Coordinates of C-alpha atoms in Angstrom, one line a residue:
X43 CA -13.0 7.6 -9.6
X44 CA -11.9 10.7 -8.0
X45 CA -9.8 14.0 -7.1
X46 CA -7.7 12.3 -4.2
X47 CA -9.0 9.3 -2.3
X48 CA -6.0 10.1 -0.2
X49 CA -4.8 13.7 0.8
X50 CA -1.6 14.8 -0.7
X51 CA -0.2 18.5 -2.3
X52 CA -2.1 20.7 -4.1
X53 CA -1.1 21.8 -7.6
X54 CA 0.2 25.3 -8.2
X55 CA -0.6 25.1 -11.6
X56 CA -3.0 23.6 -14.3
X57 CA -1.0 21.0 -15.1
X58 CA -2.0 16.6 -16.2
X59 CA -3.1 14.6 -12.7
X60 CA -0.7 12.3 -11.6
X61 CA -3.2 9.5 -11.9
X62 CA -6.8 8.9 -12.8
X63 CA -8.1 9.0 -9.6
X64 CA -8.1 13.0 -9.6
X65 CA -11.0 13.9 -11.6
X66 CA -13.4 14.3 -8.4
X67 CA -15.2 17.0 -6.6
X68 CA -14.3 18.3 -2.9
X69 CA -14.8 15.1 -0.7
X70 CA -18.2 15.3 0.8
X71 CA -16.9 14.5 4.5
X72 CA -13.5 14.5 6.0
X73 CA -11.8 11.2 6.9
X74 CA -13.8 8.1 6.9
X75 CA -18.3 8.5 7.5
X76 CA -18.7 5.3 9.4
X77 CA -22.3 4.5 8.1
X78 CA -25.1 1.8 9.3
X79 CA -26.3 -1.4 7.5
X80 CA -29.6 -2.0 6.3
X81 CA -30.1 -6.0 6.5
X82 CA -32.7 -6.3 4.1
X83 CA -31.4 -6.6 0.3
X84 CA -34.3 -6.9 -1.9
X85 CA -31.9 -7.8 -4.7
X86 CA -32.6 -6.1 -8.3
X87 CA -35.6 -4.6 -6.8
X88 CA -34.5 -2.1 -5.5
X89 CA -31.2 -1.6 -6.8
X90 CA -29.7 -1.0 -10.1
X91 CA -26.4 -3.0 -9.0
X92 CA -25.6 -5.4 -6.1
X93 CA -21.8 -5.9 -5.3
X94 CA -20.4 -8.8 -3.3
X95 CA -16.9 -7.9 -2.1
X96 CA -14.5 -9.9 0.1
X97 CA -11.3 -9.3 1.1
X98 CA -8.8 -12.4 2.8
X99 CA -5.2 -12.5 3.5
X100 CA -5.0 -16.5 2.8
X101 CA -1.6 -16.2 4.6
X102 CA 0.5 -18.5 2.1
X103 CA -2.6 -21.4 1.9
X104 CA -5.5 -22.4 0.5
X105 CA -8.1 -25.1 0.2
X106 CA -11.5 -25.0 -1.7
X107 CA -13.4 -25.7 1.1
X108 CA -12.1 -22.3 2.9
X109 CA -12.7 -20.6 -0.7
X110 CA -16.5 -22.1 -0.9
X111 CA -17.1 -21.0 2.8
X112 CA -15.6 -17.4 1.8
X113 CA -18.1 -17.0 -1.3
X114 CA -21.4 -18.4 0.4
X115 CA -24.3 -19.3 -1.0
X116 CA -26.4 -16.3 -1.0
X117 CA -25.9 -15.3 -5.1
X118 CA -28.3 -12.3 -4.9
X119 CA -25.7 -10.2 -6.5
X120 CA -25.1 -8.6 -9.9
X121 CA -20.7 -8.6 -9.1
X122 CA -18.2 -10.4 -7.0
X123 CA -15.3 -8.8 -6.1
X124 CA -12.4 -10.9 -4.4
X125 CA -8.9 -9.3 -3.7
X126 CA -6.9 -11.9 -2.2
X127 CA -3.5 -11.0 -0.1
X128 CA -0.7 -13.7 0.2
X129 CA -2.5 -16.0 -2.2
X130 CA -0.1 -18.7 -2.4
X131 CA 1.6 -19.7 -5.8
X132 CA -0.5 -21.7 -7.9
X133 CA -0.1 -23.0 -11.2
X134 CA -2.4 -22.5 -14.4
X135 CA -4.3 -19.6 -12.4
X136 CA -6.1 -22.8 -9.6
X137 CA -7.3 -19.7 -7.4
X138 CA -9.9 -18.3 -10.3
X139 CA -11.1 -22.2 -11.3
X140 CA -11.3 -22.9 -7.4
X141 CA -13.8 -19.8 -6.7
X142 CA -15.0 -20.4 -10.1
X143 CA -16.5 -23.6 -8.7
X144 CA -17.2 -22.2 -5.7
X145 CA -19.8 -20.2 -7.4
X146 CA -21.2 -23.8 -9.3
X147 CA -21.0 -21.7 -12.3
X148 CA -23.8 -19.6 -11.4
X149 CA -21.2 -16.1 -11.8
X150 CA -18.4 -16.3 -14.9
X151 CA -14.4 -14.2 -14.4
X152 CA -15.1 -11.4 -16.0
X153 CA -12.2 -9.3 -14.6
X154 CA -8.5 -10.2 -13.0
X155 CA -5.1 -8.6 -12.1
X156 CA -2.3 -10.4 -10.5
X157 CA 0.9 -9.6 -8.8
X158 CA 2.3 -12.7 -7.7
X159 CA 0.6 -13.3 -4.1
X160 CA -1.8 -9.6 -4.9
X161 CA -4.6 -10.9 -6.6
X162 CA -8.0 -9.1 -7.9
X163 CA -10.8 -11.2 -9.3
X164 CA -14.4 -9.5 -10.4
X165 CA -17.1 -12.0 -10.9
X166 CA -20.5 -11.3 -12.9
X167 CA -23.8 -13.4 -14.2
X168 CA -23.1 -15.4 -17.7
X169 CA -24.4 -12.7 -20.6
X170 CA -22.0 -9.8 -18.2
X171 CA -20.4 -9.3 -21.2
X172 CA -22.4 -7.6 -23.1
X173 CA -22.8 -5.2 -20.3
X174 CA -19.3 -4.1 -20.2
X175 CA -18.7 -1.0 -22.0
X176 CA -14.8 -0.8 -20.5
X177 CA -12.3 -3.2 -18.3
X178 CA -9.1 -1.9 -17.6
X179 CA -6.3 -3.2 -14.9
X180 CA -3.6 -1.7 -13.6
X181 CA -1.3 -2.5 -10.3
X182 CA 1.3 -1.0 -8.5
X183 CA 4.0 -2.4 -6.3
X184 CA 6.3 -0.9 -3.7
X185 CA 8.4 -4.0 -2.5
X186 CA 7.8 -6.2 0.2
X187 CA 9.3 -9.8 0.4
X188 CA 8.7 -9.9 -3.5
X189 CA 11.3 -12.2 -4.6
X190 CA 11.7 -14.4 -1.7
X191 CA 8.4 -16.0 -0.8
X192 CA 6.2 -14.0 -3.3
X193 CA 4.2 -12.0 -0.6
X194 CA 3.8 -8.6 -2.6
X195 CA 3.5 -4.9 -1.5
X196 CA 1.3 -3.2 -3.0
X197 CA -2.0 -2.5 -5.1
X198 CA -3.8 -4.2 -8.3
X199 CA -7.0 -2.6 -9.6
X200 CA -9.8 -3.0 -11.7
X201 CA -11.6 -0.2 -13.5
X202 CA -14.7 -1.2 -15.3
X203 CA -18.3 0.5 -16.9
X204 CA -21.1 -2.3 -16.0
X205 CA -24.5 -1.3 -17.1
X206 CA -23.6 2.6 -17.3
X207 CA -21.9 2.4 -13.6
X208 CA -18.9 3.6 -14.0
X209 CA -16.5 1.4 -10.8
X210 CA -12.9 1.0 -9.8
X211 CA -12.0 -1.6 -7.6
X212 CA -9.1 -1.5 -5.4
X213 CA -7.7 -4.0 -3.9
X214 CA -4.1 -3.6 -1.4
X215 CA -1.7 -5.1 1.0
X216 CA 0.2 -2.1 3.1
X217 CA 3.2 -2.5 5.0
X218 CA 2.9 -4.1 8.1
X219 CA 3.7 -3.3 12.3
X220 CA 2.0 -1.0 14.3
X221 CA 4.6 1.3 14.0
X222 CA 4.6 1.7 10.3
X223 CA 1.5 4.1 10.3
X224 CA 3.5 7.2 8.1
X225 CA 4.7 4.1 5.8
X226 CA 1.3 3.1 5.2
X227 CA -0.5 6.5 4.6
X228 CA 2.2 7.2 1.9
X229 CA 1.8 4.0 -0.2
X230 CA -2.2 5.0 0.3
X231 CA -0.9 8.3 -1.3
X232 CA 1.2 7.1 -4.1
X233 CA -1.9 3.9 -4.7
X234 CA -4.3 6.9 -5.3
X235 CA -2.0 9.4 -7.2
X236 CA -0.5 6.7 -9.7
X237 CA -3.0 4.4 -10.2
X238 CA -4.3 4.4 -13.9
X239 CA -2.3 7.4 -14.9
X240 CA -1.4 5.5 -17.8
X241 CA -4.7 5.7 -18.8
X242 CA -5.5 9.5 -18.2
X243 CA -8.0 11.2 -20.0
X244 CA -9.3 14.5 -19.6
X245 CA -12.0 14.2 -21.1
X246 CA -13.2 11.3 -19.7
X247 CA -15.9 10.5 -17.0
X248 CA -14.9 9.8 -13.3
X249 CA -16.2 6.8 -11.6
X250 CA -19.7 6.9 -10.1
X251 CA -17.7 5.0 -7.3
X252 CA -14.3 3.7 -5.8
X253 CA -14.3 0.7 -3.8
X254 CA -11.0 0.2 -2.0
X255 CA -10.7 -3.2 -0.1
X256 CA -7.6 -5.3 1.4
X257 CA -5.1 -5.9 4.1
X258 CA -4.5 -2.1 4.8
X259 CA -2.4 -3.3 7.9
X260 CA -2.8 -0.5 9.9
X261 CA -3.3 -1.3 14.0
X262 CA -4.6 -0.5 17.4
X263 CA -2.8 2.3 18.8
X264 CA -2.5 3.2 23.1
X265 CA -3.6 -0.3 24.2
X266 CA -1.3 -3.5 24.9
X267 CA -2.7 -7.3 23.9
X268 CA -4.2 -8.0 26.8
X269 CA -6.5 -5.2 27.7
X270 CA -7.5 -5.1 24.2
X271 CA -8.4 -8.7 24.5
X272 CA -10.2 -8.6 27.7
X273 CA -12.5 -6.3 26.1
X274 CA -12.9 -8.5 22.9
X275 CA -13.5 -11.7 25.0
X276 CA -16.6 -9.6 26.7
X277 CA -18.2 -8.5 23.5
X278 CA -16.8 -4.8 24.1
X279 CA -14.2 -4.4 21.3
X280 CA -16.3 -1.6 20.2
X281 CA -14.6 0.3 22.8
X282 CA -11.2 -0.7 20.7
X283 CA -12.8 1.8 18.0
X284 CA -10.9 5.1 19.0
X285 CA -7.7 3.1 19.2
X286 CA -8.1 2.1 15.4
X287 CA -4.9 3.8 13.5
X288 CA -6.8 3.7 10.2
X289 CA -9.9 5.8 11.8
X290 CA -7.5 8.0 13.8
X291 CA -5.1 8.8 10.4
X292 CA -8.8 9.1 8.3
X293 CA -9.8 11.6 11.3
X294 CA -6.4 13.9 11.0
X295 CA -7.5 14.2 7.7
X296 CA -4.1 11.9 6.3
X297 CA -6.2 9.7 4.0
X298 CA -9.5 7.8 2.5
X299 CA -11.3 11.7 3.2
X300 CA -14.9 11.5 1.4
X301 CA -14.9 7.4 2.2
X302 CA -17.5 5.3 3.8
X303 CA -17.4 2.1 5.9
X304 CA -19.5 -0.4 7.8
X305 CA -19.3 -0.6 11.5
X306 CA -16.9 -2.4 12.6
X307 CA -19.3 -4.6 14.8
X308 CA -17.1 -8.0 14.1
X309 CA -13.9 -8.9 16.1
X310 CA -10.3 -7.8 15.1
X311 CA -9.9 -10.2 12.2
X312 CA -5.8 -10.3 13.1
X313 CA -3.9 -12.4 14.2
X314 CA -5.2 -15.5 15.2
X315 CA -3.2 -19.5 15.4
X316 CA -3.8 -20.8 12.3
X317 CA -6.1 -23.5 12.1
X318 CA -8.4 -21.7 15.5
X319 CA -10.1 -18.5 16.4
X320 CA -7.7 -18.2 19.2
X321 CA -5.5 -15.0 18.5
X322 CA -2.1 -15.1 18.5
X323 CA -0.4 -17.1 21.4
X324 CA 3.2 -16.9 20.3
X325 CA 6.0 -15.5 21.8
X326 CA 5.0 -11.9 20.0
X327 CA 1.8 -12.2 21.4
X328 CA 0.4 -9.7 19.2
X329 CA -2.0 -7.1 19.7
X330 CA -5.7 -8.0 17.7
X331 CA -6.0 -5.7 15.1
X332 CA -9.1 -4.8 12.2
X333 CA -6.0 -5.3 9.7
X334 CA -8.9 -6.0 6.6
X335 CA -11.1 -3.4 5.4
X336 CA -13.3 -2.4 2.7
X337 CA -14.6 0.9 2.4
X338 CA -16.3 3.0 -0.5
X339 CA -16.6 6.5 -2.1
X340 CA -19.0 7.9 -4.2
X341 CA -18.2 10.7 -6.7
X342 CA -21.4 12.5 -6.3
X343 CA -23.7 12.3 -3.9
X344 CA -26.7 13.6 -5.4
X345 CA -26.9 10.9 -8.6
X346 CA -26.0 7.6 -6.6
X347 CA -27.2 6.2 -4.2
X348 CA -25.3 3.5 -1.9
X349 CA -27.0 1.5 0.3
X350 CA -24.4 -0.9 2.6
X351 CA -26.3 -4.4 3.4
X352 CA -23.7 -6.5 5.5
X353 CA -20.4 -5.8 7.0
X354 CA -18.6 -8.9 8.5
X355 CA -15.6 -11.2 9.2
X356 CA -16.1 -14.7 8.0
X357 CA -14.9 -16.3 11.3
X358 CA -15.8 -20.2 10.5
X359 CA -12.6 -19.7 8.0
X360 CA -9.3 -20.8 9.5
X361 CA -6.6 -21.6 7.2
X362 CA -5.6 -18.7 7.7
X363 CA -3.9 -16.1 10.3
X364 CA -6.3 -13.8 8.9
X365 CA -10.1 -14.1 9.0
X366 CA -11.9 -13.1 5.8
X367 CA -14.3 -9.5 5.9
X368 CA -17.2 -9.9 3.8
X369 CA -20.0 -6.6 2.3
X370 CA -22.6 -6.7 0.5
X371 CA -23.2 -2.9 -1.0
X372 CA -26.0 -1.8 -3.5
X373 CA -26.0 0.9 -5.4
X374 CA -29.0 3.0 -7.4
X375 CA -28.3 5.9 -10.1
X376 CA -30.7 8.5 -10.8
X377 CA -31.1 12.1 -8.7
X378 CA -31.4 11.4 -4.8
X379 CA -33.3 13.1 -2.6
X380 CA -32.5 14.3 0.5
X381 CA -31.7 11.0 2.1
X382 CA -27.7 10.6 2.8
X383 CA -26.2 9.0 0.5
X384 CA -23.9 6.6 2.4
X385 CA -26.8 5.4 4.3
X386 CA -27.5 7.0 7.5
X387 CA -24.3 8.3 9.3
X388 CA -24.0 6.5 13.0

């Protein structure tokens, strides 16, 4: 997957990376290339892999219908990756059969890594099997409410070769409150230096790409609720960009440097009433916040290709506090020309 998806020290010495995720070049860009989305997907065509991802924070709940609404019904996808945040507690694994049957059995579990309410599920067509040339998992956790109600700190991840494309898949839930920012770049930090050191190698091949999705927590920063909601309610929350912590930290050069990400052209996906798309009327009266992300890096530019085809909250969704964020990303291998490779930079 990479050198650091995240900055941290630099090594005085040759000496064994702290975790797998340090086997890549100089980032391409610093902070976080916001990039454009090409709407039309002509799946397979076009493409040598189409990825589904969604992220959710179910927010201690679920109910099929809110997992069939979350999946869709478009299946023109090779993989489907779902990282779940305060999944509730559910006997006999009932989350993986639930979107299992979301899918009508047209996709089979071909991936999975749990950590109580963390959960990572990757999805593929029937015969994805015999495409799989390596699965590994691995998580990390740095506390949270753990033992009480189960609502987990931390990171799970996937690593996986499908078809010769060589992916990790990371999915997280970072400390919350706006004023947690130095909190949440560290656990980024420790997330990308620890992950998969177990499995180290140095003599293996680095991902073609690292897709990092979840409830990353981090706020709006230098506006109060109701400003920043006047300018949501009139369609103008792109204006609410610059006030993005995640973007600003990304910026100062702090963390995800070489990653891509959608617009953010959807509403702050936090904190709404449960059960409306009314944000949050209690006594806290919190500030809306773009709290779930995914975002993507690619370890060399000039033999992938990734091509970002959707970018969106899920707002019909509303078991939840949270409001699902949906992508749709294709990816093609071979040398690339002198198009950019995270589609064209906005």
């Amino acid at each position: 997957m990479g050198n650091q998806l995240c900055k941290g020290r630099k090594s005085r010495s040759k000496r064994r990376p702290t975790g797998f995720i340090h086997n890549q070049a100089s980032p391409s860009h610093t902070g976080i290339r916001t990039v454009g989305v090409e709407k039309v997907c002509h799946f397979s065509a076009d493409s040598d892999l189409c990825i589904s991802i969604v992220t959710w924070n179910m927010n201690g709940q679920v109910k099929f219908e809110d997992l069939a609404e979350m999946v869709g019904s478009n299946r023109e996808y090779d993989l489907l990756a779902v990282g779940l945040q305060e999944a509730p507690p559910c006997p006999r694994n009932k989350v993986a059969t639930m979107l299992s049957a979301a899918l009508d059995e047209t996709h089979t579990l071909i991936g999975k890594v749990i950590m109580q309410s963390l959960q990572l599920y990757l999805f593929g067509p029937k015969d994805a099997r015999s495409f799989i040339n390596e699965l590994k998992v691995d998580k990390k956790s740095f506390g949270g409410y753990g033992g009480i109600i189960g609502r987990k700190k931390g990171a799970v991840a996937i690593r996986i070769n499908y078809k010769g494309i060589r992916m990790v898949f990371i999915s997280c839930h970072l400390s919350a409150h706006a004023r947690n920012v130095e909190a949440r770049n560290s656990q980024c930090r420790h997330i990308s230096h620890t992950l998969f050191s177990k499995f180290w190698n140095p003599y293996a091949r680095p991902s073609h790409i690292a897709i990092w999705l979840g409830d990353l927590n981090y706020r709006l920063q230098g506006i109060d609720t109701y400003p920043a909601r006047t300018l949501i309610d009139q369609d103008l929350h792109r204006r609410l960009h610059s006030k993005d912590q995640l973007l600003q930290e990304a910026r100062r050069g702090q963390i995800f440097n070489g990653f891509c990400e959608g617009t953010l052209t959807f509403k702050p996906t936090y904190k709404y009433n449960k059960g409306s798309s009314n944000y949050d009327t209690s006594h806290k009266v919190r500030v809306p916040a773009w709290t779930d992300r995914i975002l993507f890096k690619i370890e060399d530019e000039n033999t992938m290709e990734a091509t970002l085809h959707s970018y969106e909250s899920i707002d019909k969704i509303y078991g939840s506090d949270h409001k699902p964020v949906k992508a749709h990303l294709c990816l093609r291998l071979g040398q690339i020309s002198t198009k950019p490779n995270c589609s064209q930079q906005i």
